[in-house]
Tab-separated table of C-alpha atoms and ligand atoms in Angstrom:
chain	number	residue	atom	x	y	z
A	1	MET	CA	0.007	0.005	0.003
A	2	THR	CA	2.928	2.282	-0.532
A	3	GLU	CA	2.128	5.427	-2.409
A	4	ASN	CA	3.942	5.992	-5.664
A	5	THR	CA	3.633	8.382	-8.593
A	6	ASN	CA	0.756	6.318	-10.025
A	7	THR	CA	-1.299	6.361	-6.836
A	8	LEU	CA	-4.782	7.675	-7.504
A	9	LEU	CA	-6.387	7.108	-4.131
A	10	ALA	CA	-4.688	6.852	-0.758
A	11	VAL	CA	-6.912	6.014	2.195
A	12	GLU	CA	-5.178	6.469	5.513
A	13	GLY	CA	-6.486	5.273	8.856
A	14	LEU	CA	-10.105	5.780	7.816
A	15	SER	CA	-12.639	5.077	10.605
A	16	THR	CA	-16.399	5.376	10.361
A	17	GLN	CA	-19.094	5.014	12.991
A	18	TYR	CA	-22.879	4.865	12.879
A	19	ARG	CA	-24.800	6.547	15.677
A	20	THR	CA	-27.466	4.211	17.056
A	21	ASP	CA	-29.685	4.110	20.148
A	22	SER	CA	-27.462	1.446	21.633
A	23	GLY	CA	-24.286	3.462	21.060
A	24	PRO	CA	-21.818	3.921	18.186
A	25	ILE	CA	-21.187	1.084	15.735
A	26	ARG	CA	-17.653	1.072	14.394
A	27	ALA	CA	-18.153	-0.191	10.848
A	28	VAL	CA	-14.797	0.975	9.465
A	29	ASP	CA	-11.994	0.572	11.955
A	30	ASP	CA	-8.783	2.366	11.004
A	31	ASN	CA	-8.202	1.218	7.452
A	32	SER	CA	-5.548	2.158	4.958
A	33	ILE	CA	-5.561	1.189	1.288
A	34	THR	CA	-4.201	2.624	-1.936
A	35	VAL	CA	-5.398	2.308	-5.498
A	36	ASP	CA	-3.060	2.988	-8.383
A	37	GLU	CA	-4.010	4.130	-11.854
A	38	GLY	CA	-5.545	1.226	-13.762
A	39	GLU	CA	-5.595	-1.030	-10.697
A	40	VAL	CA	-8.542	-3.179	-9.627
A	41	LEU	CA	-8.708	-3.596	-5.869
A	42	GLY	CA	-11.073	-6.352	-4.761
A	43	VAL	CA	-12.639	-5.827	-1.314
A	44	VAL	CA	-13.968	-9.069	0.106
A	45	GLY	CA	-15.453	-10.196	3.421
A	46	GLU	CA	-18.548	-11.644	5.022
A	47	SER	CA	-21.808	-9.730	5.182
A	48	GLY	CA	-21.560	-6.907	7.738
A	49	SER	CA	-17.750	-6.714	7.581
A	50	GLY	CA	-17.928	-3.074	6.487
A	51	LYS	CA	-17.217	-3.268	2.764
A	52	SER	CA	-20.008	-0.902	1.722
A	53	SER	CA	-19.277	1.403	4.659
A	54	LEU	CA	-15.647	1.644	3.545
A	55	ILE	CA	-16.373	2.691	-0.016
A	56	ARG	CA	-19.250	4.943	1.015
A	57	SER	CA	-16.884	6.635	3.448
A	58	ILE	CA	-14.398	7.269	0.635
A	59	MET	CA	-17.147	8.935	-1.412
A	60	ARG	CA	-18.773	10.490	1.656
A	61	LEU	CA	-22.086	8.928	0.694
A	62	LEU	CA	-22.959	7.688	4.173
A	63	PRO	CA	-26.460	7.506	5.673
A	64	ASP	CA	-27.399	10.403	7.980
A	65	ASN	CA	-26.278	8.562	11.112
A	66	GLY	CA	-22.863	7.755	9.642
A	67	ASP	CA	-19.793	9.817	10.550
A	68	ILE	CA	-16.197	9.605	9.419
A	69	VAL	CA	-14.459	9.876	12.800
A	70	ASP	CA	-10.834	9.593	11.768
A	71	GLY	CA	-8.494	9.362	8.823
A	72	ALA	CA	-8.293	10.703	5.313
A	73	ALA	CA	-9.050	9.641	1.748
A	74	ARG	CA	-6.812	11.480	-0.673
A	75	PHE	CA	-7.791	11.379	-4.330
A	76	LYS	CA	-5.119	12.813	-6.644
A	77	GLY	CA	-3.669	14.362	-3.521
A	78	ARG	CA	-6.848	16.093	-2.335
A	79	ASP	CA	-8.500	14.920	0.871
A	80	LEU	CA	-12.077	13.964	0.044
A	81	SER	CA	-12.989	13.873	3.733
A	82	GLU	CA	-12.183	17.592	4.094
A	83	MET	CA	-13.562	18.806	0.800
A	84	SER	CA	-16.627	21.061	0.527
A	85	GLU	CA	-19.881	19.421	-0.591
A	86	SER	CA	-19.800	21.392	-3.865
A	87	ASP	CA	-16.205	20.352	-4.699
A	88	LEU	CA	-17.179	16.808	-3.917
A	89	ARG	CA	-20.204	16.974	-6.222
A	90	GLU	CA	-17.870	18.062	-8.980
A	91	ILE	CA	-15.794	14.921	-8.468
A	92	ARG	CA	-18.672	12.487	-7.998
A	93	GLY	CA	-19.928	11.041	-11.263
A	94	ASN	CA	-17.143	12.776	-13.107
A	95	GLU	CA	-13.824	11.553	-11.697
A	96	ILE	CA	-15.124	8.987	-9.214
A	97	SER	CA	-18.378	7.150	-9.767
A	98	MET	CA	-20.284	4.433	-8.020
A	99	ILE	CA	-22.137	1.316	-9.155
A	100	PHE	CA	-24.590	-0.133	-6.668
A	101	GLN	CA	-25.830	-3.635	-6.041
A	102	HIS	CA	-29.479	-2.796	-6.769
A	103	PRO	CA	-29.311	-0.409	-9.730
A	104	ILE	CA	-33.071	0.129	-10.034
A	105	SER	CA	-33.278	1.698	-6.596
A	106	HIS	CA	-30.669	4.253	-7.599
A	107	LEU	CA	-32.370	5.237	-10.846
A	108	ASN	CA	-35.198	7.745	-10.811
A	109	PRO	CA	-38.422	5.941	-11.828
A	110	ALA	CA	-39.969	9.157	-13.207
A	111	TYR	CA	-37.344	9.886	-15.889
A	112	THR	CA	-36.181	7.967	-18.934
A	113	ILE	CA	-32.743	6.484	-18.555
A	114	GLY	CA	-31.524	8.659	-21.436
A	115	ASP	CA	-32.596	11.814	-19.620
A	116	GLN	CA	-30.919	10.627	-16.425
A	117	ILE	CA	-27.645	9.915	-18.170
A	118	GLU	CA	-27.885	13.242	-19.984
A	119	ASP	CA	-28.159	15.007	-16.619
A	120	VAL	CA	-24.783	13.577	-15.626
A	121	LEU	CA	-23.203	14.740	-18.876
A	122	GLN	CA	-24.760	18.166	-18.581
A	123	ALA	CA	-23.432	18.585	-15.081
A	124	HIS	CA	-19.882	17.564	-15.879
A	125	THR	CA	-19.103	18.270	-19.540
A	126	ASP	CA	-19.298	21.064	-22.099
A	127	LEU	CA	-20.804	18.803	-24.738
A	128	ASP	CA	-23.752	20.259	-26.672
A	129	GLU	CA	-27.060	18.400	-26.836
A	130	ALA	CA	-26.297	16.489	-30.033
A	131	GLU	CA	-22.892	15.452	-28.704
A	132	ARG	CA	-24.436	14.355	-25.408
A	133	TRP	CA	-26.974	12.087	-27.083
A	134	ASP	CA	-24.332	10.734	-29.358
A	135	ARG	CA	-22.204	9.817	-26.352
A	136	ILE	CA	-25.225	8.261	-24.597
A	137	HIS	CA	-26.110	6.054	-27.555
A	138	THR	CA	-22.495	4.964	-28.088
A	139	THR	CA	-22.050	4.136	-24.433
A	140	LEU	CA	-25.284	2.159	-24.210
A	141	GLU	CA	-24.193	0.237	-27.289
A	142	GLN	CA	-20.770	-0.403	-25.756
A	143	LEU	CA	-22.553	-1.913	-22.804
A	144	GLY	CA	-24.401	-4.360	-25.006
A	145	ILE	CA	-27.794	-2.642	-24.936
A	146	PRO	CA	-29.479	-3.308	-28.290
A	147	ALA	CA	-31.260	-0.483	-30.160
A	148	PRO	CA	-29.770	2.160	-27.854
A	149	GLU	CA	-31.663	5.053	-29.439
A	150	GLU	CA	-34.964	3.385	-28.614
A	151	ARG	CA	-33.865	2.066	-25.227
A	152	ALA	CA	-32.705	5.507	-24.064
A	153	LYS	CA	-36.366	6.548	-24.191
A	154	ASN	CA	-37.391	3.811	-21.735
A	155	TYR	CA	-38.017	4.165	-18.011
A	156	PRO	CA	-36.046	2.147	-15.446
A	157	HIS	CA	-38.881	-0.346	-14.806
A	158	GLU	CA	-38.799	-1.326	-18.459
A	159	PHE	CA	-35.396	-2.981	-17.989
A	160	SER	CA	-34.624	-6.447	-16.673
A	161	GLY	CA	-32.156	-6.745	-13.769
A	162	GLY	CA	-29.217	-7.431	-16.061
A	163	MET	CA	-30.134	-4.632	-18.480
A	164	ALA	CA	-30.711	-2.183	-15.613
A	165	GLN	CA	-27.230	-2.985	-14.322
A	166	ARG	CA	-25.821	-2.261	-17.799
A	167	VAL	CA	-27.628	1.084	-17.713
A	168	ALA	CA	-26.216	1.821	-14.252
A	169	ILE	CA	-22.724	0.989	-15.504
A	170	ALA	CA	-23.257	3.231	-18.554
A	171	MET	CA	-24.245	6.039	-16.218
A	172	ALA	CA	-21.208	5.452	-14.023
A	173	LEU	CA	-18.819	5.374	-16.986
A	174	ILE	CA	-20.359	8.108	-19.146
A	175	CYS	CA	-17.889	10.768	-17.995
A	176	GLN	CA	-14.980	8.335	-18.185
A	177	PRO	CA	-14.089	8.480	-14.491
A	178	ASP	CA	-10.649	7.595	-13.212
A	179	LEU	CA	-12.034	5.554	-10.350
A	180	VAL	CA	-15.156	3.448	-10.083
A	181	LEU	CA	-16.450	2.204	-6.745
A	182	ALA	CA	-18.468	-0.904	-7.534
A	183	ASP	CA	-20.483	-2.236	-4.600
A	184	GLU	CA	-21.391	-5.843	-5.384
A	185	PRO	CA	-22.304	-4.850	-8.930
A	186	THR	CA	-23.378	-8.339	-9.912
A	187	SER	CA	-24.507	-10.190	-6.812
A	188	ALA	CA	-28.213	-9.449	-7.364
A	189	LEU	CA	-28.077	-11.044	-10.816
A	190	ASP	CA	-28.390	-14.658	-11.878
A	191	VAL	CA	-25.198	-16.535	-12.629
A	192	THR	CA	-25.187	-16.233	-16.443
A	193	ILE	CA	-25.925	-12.511	-16.433
A	194	GLN	CA	-23.437	-12.052	-13.602
A	195	ALA	CA	-20.679	-13.594	-15.758
A	196	GLN	CA	-21.600	-11.325	-18.694
A	197	ILE	CA	-21.519	-8.164	-16.580
A	198	ILE	CA	-18.209	-9.132	-14.956
A	199	ASP	CA	-16.655	-9.668	-18.391
A	200	LEU	CA	-18.091	-6.435	-19.674
A	201	LEU	CA	-16.903	-4.335	-16.763
A	202	SER	CA	-13.473	-6.000	-16.840
A	203	ASP	CA	-13.117	-5.328	-20.575
A	204	LEU	CA	-14.154	-1.696	-20.168
A	205	GLN	CA	-11.760	-1.300	-17.260
A	206	ASP	CA	-8.973	-2.519	-19.494
A	207	GLU	CA	-9.998	-0.424	-22.452
A	208	LEU	CA	-10.487	2.820	-20.500
A	209	ASP	CA	-7.657	2.096	-18.049
A	210	MET	CA	-9.894	2.946	-15.091
A	211	SER	CA	-9.230	1.973	-11.513
A	212	ILE	CA	-11.948	0.030	-9.729
A	213	ILE	CA	-12.602	-0.806	-6.115
A	214	TRP	CA	-14.675	-3.937	-6.627
A	215	VAL	CA	-16.625	-5.002	-3.567
A	216	THR	CA	-17.841	-8.585	-3.463
A	217	HIS	CA	-18.359	-11.428	-0.996
A	218	ASP	CA	-17.430	-13.920	-3.696
A	219	MET	CA	-13.822	-15.143	-3.717
A	220	GLY	CA	-14.358	-16.433	-7.270
A	221	VAL	CA	-15.129	-12.917	-8.490
A	222	VAL	CA	-12.133	-11.550	-6.572
A	223	ALA	CA	-9.852	-14.053	-8.277
A	224	GLU	CA	-11.188	-13.121	-11.666
A	225	VAL	CA	-11.197	-9.341	-11.542
A	226	SER	CA	-8.650	-8.089	-9.012
A	227	ASP	CA	-5.015	-7.092	-9.126
A	228	THR	CA	-4.927	-6.513	-5.398
A	229	VAL	CA	-7.203	-7.749	-2.631
A	230	ALA	CA	-8.289	-6.267	0.708
A	231	VAL	CA	-9.855	-8.861	3.010
A	232	MET	CA	-12.223	-7.272	5.536
A	233	TYR	CA	-13.371	-8.631	8.868
A	234	ALA	CA	-15.300	-6.678	11.510
A	235	GLY	CA	-14.489	-3.333	9.939
A	236	ASN	CA	-10.796	-4.156	9.574
A	237	VAL	CA	-8.781	-4.849	6.462
A	238	VAL	CA	-7.019	-7.851	8.016
A	239	GLU	CA	-5.019	-8.805	4.938
A	240	TYR	CA	-4.000	-6.859	1.887
A	241	GLY	CA	-1.943	-8.036	-1.040
A	242	PRO	CA	-1.540	-9.018	-4.675
A	243	VAL	CA	-4.315	-11.380	-5.769
A	244	ARG	CA	-2.005	-14.328	-6.500
A	245	GLU	CA	-0.411	-14.123	-3.064
A	246	ILE	CA	-3.767	-13.915	-1.334
A	247	PHE	CA	-4.882	-17.126	-3.022
A	248	GLU	CA	-1.573	-19.023	-3.025
A	249	ALA	CA	-0.053	-17.883	0.253
A	250	PRO	CA	-2.784	-16.395	2.470
A	251	LYS	CA	-1.333	-15.140	5.761
A	252	HIS	CA	-4.304	-14.275	7.930
A	253	PRO	CA	-6.300	-17.166	9.477
A	254	TYR	CA	-9.489	-15.403	8.392
A	255	THR	CA	-8.377	-15.304	4.744
A	256	ARG	CA	-7.505	-18.997	4.999
A	257	ALA	CA	-10.917	-19.736	6.462
A	258	LEU	CA	-12.618	-17.670	3.758
A	259	LEU	CA	-10.766	-19.626	1.058
A	260	GLU	CA	-11.919	-22.859	2.672
A	261	THR	CA	-15.496	-21.742	2.170
A	262	VAL	CA	-15.052	-21.553	-1.610
A	263	PRO	CA	-16.913	-24.533	-3.088
A	264	ARG	CA	-14.550	-27.302	-4.122
A	265	HIS	CA	-15.818	-29.179	-7.122
A	266	ASP	CA	-13.284	-31.938	-6.589
A	267	ARG	CA	-15.078	-32.923	-3.390
A	268	ASP	CA	-18.327	-34.737	-2.656
A	269	ARG	CA	-21.378	-32.500	-2.698
A	270	SER	CA	-21.758	-32.910	1.079
A	271	GLU	CA	-18.169	-31.723	1.671
A	272	ARG	CA	-18.139	-28.956	-0.885
A	273	PHE	CA	-19.079	-26.098	1.376
A	274	ASN	CA	-17.270	-25.218	4.569
A	275	THR	CA	-18.443	-22.444	6.795
A	276	ILE	CA	-16.517	-20.513	9.403
A	277	SER	CA	-17.962	-21.426	12.797
A	278	GLY	CA	-18.906	-18.689	15.267
A	279	SER	CA	-19.892	-15.145	14.479
A	280	PRO	CA	-18.093	-11.791	14.140
A	281	PRO	CA	-17.730	-9.507	17.173
A	282	ASP	CA	-20.281	-6.870	18.110
A	283	LEU	CA	-19.187	-3.713	16.285
A	284	SER	CA	-20.548	-1.590	19.116
A	285	ASP	CA	-18.205	-3.353	21.526
A	286	LEU	CA	-15.063	-4.409	19.662
A	287	PRO	CA	-12.558	-6.475	21.660
A	288	THR	CA	-9.287	-4.952	22.881
A	289	GLY	CA	-7.233	-7.446	20.942
A	290	CYS	CA	-7.599	-8.996	17.524
A	291	VAL	CA	-11.092	-8.773	16.039
A	292	PHE	CA	-10.885	-12.392	14.803
A	293	GLN	CA	-9.676	-13.929	18.111
A	294	ASP	CA	-12.947	-15.682	19.009
A	295	ARG	CA	-13.083	-17.632	15.773
A	296	CYS	CA	-9.397	-18.111	15.195
A	297	PRO	CA	-7.938	-21.644	15.220
A	298	ASP	CA	-4.504	-20.174	16.011
A	299	GLU	CA	-5.460	-17.873	18.877
A	300	MET	CA	-2.672	-17.020	21.357
A	301	ASP	CA	-2.716	-15.127	24.682
A	302	ILE	CA	-1.415	-11.966	23.076
A	303	CYS	CA	-4.345	-11.900	20.620
A	304	GLY	CA	-6.702	-11.006	23.453
A	305	GLU	CA	-4.415	-8.316	24.827
A	306	HIS	CA	-3.333	-6.254	21.860
A	307	ARG	CA	-4.722	-5.279	18.476
A	308	PRO	CA	-2.308	-6.568	15.833
A	309	GLN	CA	-0.781	-4.096	13.446
A	310	TYR	CA	0.282	-4.933	9.918
A	311	TYR	CA	3.180	-7.273	9.357
A	312	ARG	CA	4.725	-7.148	5.964
A	313	PHE	CA	5.788	-9.949	3.612
A	314	ASP	CA	8.331	-9.673	0.866
A	315	THR	CA	6.771	-9.645	-2.540
A	316	GLU	CA	8.000	-8.436	-5.878
A	317	ARG	CA	6.384	-5.103	-5.152
A	318	GLU	CA	8.017	-5.147	-1.764
A	319	ASP	CA	5.623	-4.073	0.947
A	320	GLU	CA	2.343	-4.874	-0.654
A	321	HIS	CA	1.417	-8.067	1.154
A	322	LEU	CA	0.318	-7.214	4.705
A	323	ALA	CA	-1.530	-9.108	7.434
A	324	LYS	CA	-2.816	-7.960	10.830
A	325	CYS	CA	-1.888	-11.118	12.744
A	326	PHE	CA	0.567	-11.942	15.533
A	327	LEU	CA	1.427	-15.254	13.853
A	328	HIS	CA	3.610	-13.096	11.660
A	329	ALA	CA	5.198	-10.959	14.373
A	330	ASP	CA	8.619	-12.116	13.159
A	331	GLN	CA	8.051	-10.181	9.935
A	332	PRO	CA	8.880	-6.506	9.507
A	333	ARG	CA	6.193	-4.215	10.893
A	334	VAL	CA	4.402	-1.383	9.213
A	335	PRO	CA	4.481	1.663	11.510
A	336	PRO	CA	1.686	1.431	14.102
A	337	SER	CA	-1.629	3.081	13.421
A	338	PRO	CA	-3.983	4.833	15.891
A	339	SER	CA	-5.955	1.692	16.829
A	340	ALA	CA	-2.845	-0.504	17.141
A	341	PRO	CA	-0.444	1.814	18.955
A	342	THR	CA	1.725	-0.897	20.453
A	343	ASP	CA	4.737	-2.201	18.581
A	344	ILE	CA	4.881	-5.943	19.000
A	345	ARG	CA	7.424	-8.234	17.432
A	346	MET	CA	8.572	-11.817	17.760
A	347	GLU	CA	12.171	-12.389	18.748
A	348	ASN	CA	13.668	-15.793	19.531
A	349	GLY	CA	10.222	-17.301	20.036
A	350	GLU	CA	8.979	-14.581	22.375
A	351	PHE	CA	6.730	-11.620	21.854
A	352	VAL	CA	8.442	-8.343	22.571
A	353	VAL	CA	5.829	-5.775	23.463
A	354	GLY	CA	6.100	-2.032	23.298
A	355	GLY	CA	9.715	-1.696	22.252
A	356	ASP	CA	11.680	-1.461	19.104
A	357	SER	CA	15.201	-2.737	18.680
A	358	ASP	CA	15.877	0.169	16.322
A	359	VAL	CA	14.320	2.792	18.555
A	360	GLU	CA	15.357	3.599	22.132
A	361	ASP	CA	12.177	3.911	24.163
A	362	GLY	CA	12.785	2.625	27.639
A	363	GLY	CA	13.013	-1.086	27.065
A	364	PRO	CA	10.584	-3.727	25.982
A	365	THR	CA	8.631	-6.181	28.117
A	366	HIS	CA	8.454	-9.866	27.251
A	367	ARG	CA	5.636	-12.348	26.898
A	368	SER	CA	5.709	-15.976	25.825
A	369	ALA	CA	3.908	-17.157	22.768
A	370	GLN	CA	1.366	-19.669	23.972
A	371	THR	CA	1.186	-21.737	20.842
A	372	ASP	CA	4.746	-21.301	19.848
A	373	GLY	CA	5.750	-24.744	21.085
A	374	ASP	CA	9.404	-23.997	21.704
A	375	SER	CA	9.728	-21.482	24.496
A	376	ARG	CA	13.333	-20.541	24.025
B	401	ATP	P1	-22.979	-6.788	3.033
B	401	ATP	O1	-22.060	-7.834	2.454
B	401	ATP	O2	-24.163	-7.415	3.696
B	401	ATP	O3	-23.342	-5.729	2.052
B	401	ATP	P2	-21.014	-5.037	4.206
B	401	ATP	O4	-19.708	-5.722	4.355
B	401	ATP	O5	-21.177	-4.135	3.050
B	401	ATP	O6	-22.172	-6.120	4.247
B	401	ATP	P3	-21.835	-2.752	5.802
B	401	ATP	O7	-23.116	-2.596	5.093
B	401	ATP	O8	-20.773	-1.782	5.517
B	401	ATP	O9	-21.231	-4.244	5.579
B	401	ATP	O10	-22.141	-2.779	7.345
B	401	ATP	C1	-21.136	-2.826	8.344
B	401	ATP	C2	-21.791	-2.784	9.696
B	401	ATP	O11	-22.421	-1.515	9.904
B	401	ATP	C3	-22.881	-3.835	9.878
B	401	ATP	O12	-22.814	-4.286	11.221
B	401	ATP	C4	-24.159	-3.052	9.669
B	401	ATP	O13	-25.213	-3.602	10.397
B	401	ATP	C5	-23.779	-1.678	10.211
B	401	ATP	N1	-24.537	-0.597	9.548
B	401	ATP	C6	-24.553	-0.327	8.247
B	401	ATP	N2	-25.312	0.785	8.001
B	401	ATP	C7	-25.756	1.190	9.189
B	401	ATP	C8	-26.597	2.283	9.631
B	401	ATP	N3	-27.060	3.182	8.762
B	401	ATP	N4	-26.824	2.412	10.958
B	401	ATP	C9	-26.337	1.537	11.835
B	401	ATP	N5	-25.554	0.506	11.500
B	401	ATP	C10	-25.268	0.315	10.200
B	402	MG	MG1	-22.473	-4.097	1.432
């Protein structure tokens, strides 16, 4: 997640809470991600893990009871979380656009889809009317909508689910944005249509060299579309890395468990699906330590005492494979973030808490690793 000259979006320590009668719900808990030009970042995790909240926080499209409480989201160097509403409107739909899971509910039933797309073009471009309609018809055609000139005159309810999603994608891409936030763009569709829309969006991404944050709960979709993957659990990106590494060498026990739930066609039908036992923690009362501790097969004492920070694995692109897990405390650490302020590392089979061999800070304390086996 290192920033470089191609970095389009840099999210740093973003935290979001929802106000509720029973207290604040921390749906996004101190997350950092980057998206480079032309990169597809897959965001995956169980229902309720905070995927939608994360991308809505980036775009500042949260429900009324949602607040960004910490962190920043810099797009081309400008912090979206600090920007005025009018500056943000300028960027939305034009430079960053969003595709939702249920497109129909985000289209206005009272206007034809052509008129709705034209509104977007009118707001963000200098094209004259003829040029606007030309662009609309071409884009609809690009998205595989037959007879685009006729179809542009139709109302949203006149489209099937798959066609409505094509329209929503046309609307999102009409201004050729640099970044698209796609929130489960295909999960409401049946399998065949889903495959078509995935191919279509992937091809357009390639052709237009857009960046996409592609939210899904489907590891199969992640494998197909992503360059990089962020695995979310209880509001935390617990693992982050290149797609091949995530699938071939997953580091976080949650990622491993998630991969186990992918149907295996080489197994008997009865053994094909695994589920992760237990349930995620209450987001209104997150544990002190690791958010996955209660369900983790590798839980150690330290997991209940401290929130793990990112540990880094060597990859070709150096620091891009990260996991928030004390199993990897012998790996180099990424500097601590606000919710994981304690530096913890593994040295000679023991956890060293609160110190840093490179930094003089009064001396570390020591704890044994419970599951380490050899207590040297
Ligand atoms: P899904 O896969 O079901 O879409 P998700 O990963 O997108 O789930 P979010 O919708 O971001 O998860 O929700 C994260 C948490 O925040 C959940 O516990 C959810 O119940 C809670 N939440 C979401 N919106 C609100 C809201 N407006 N008020 C209170 N809590 C909310
Ligand atoms: Mg969601």
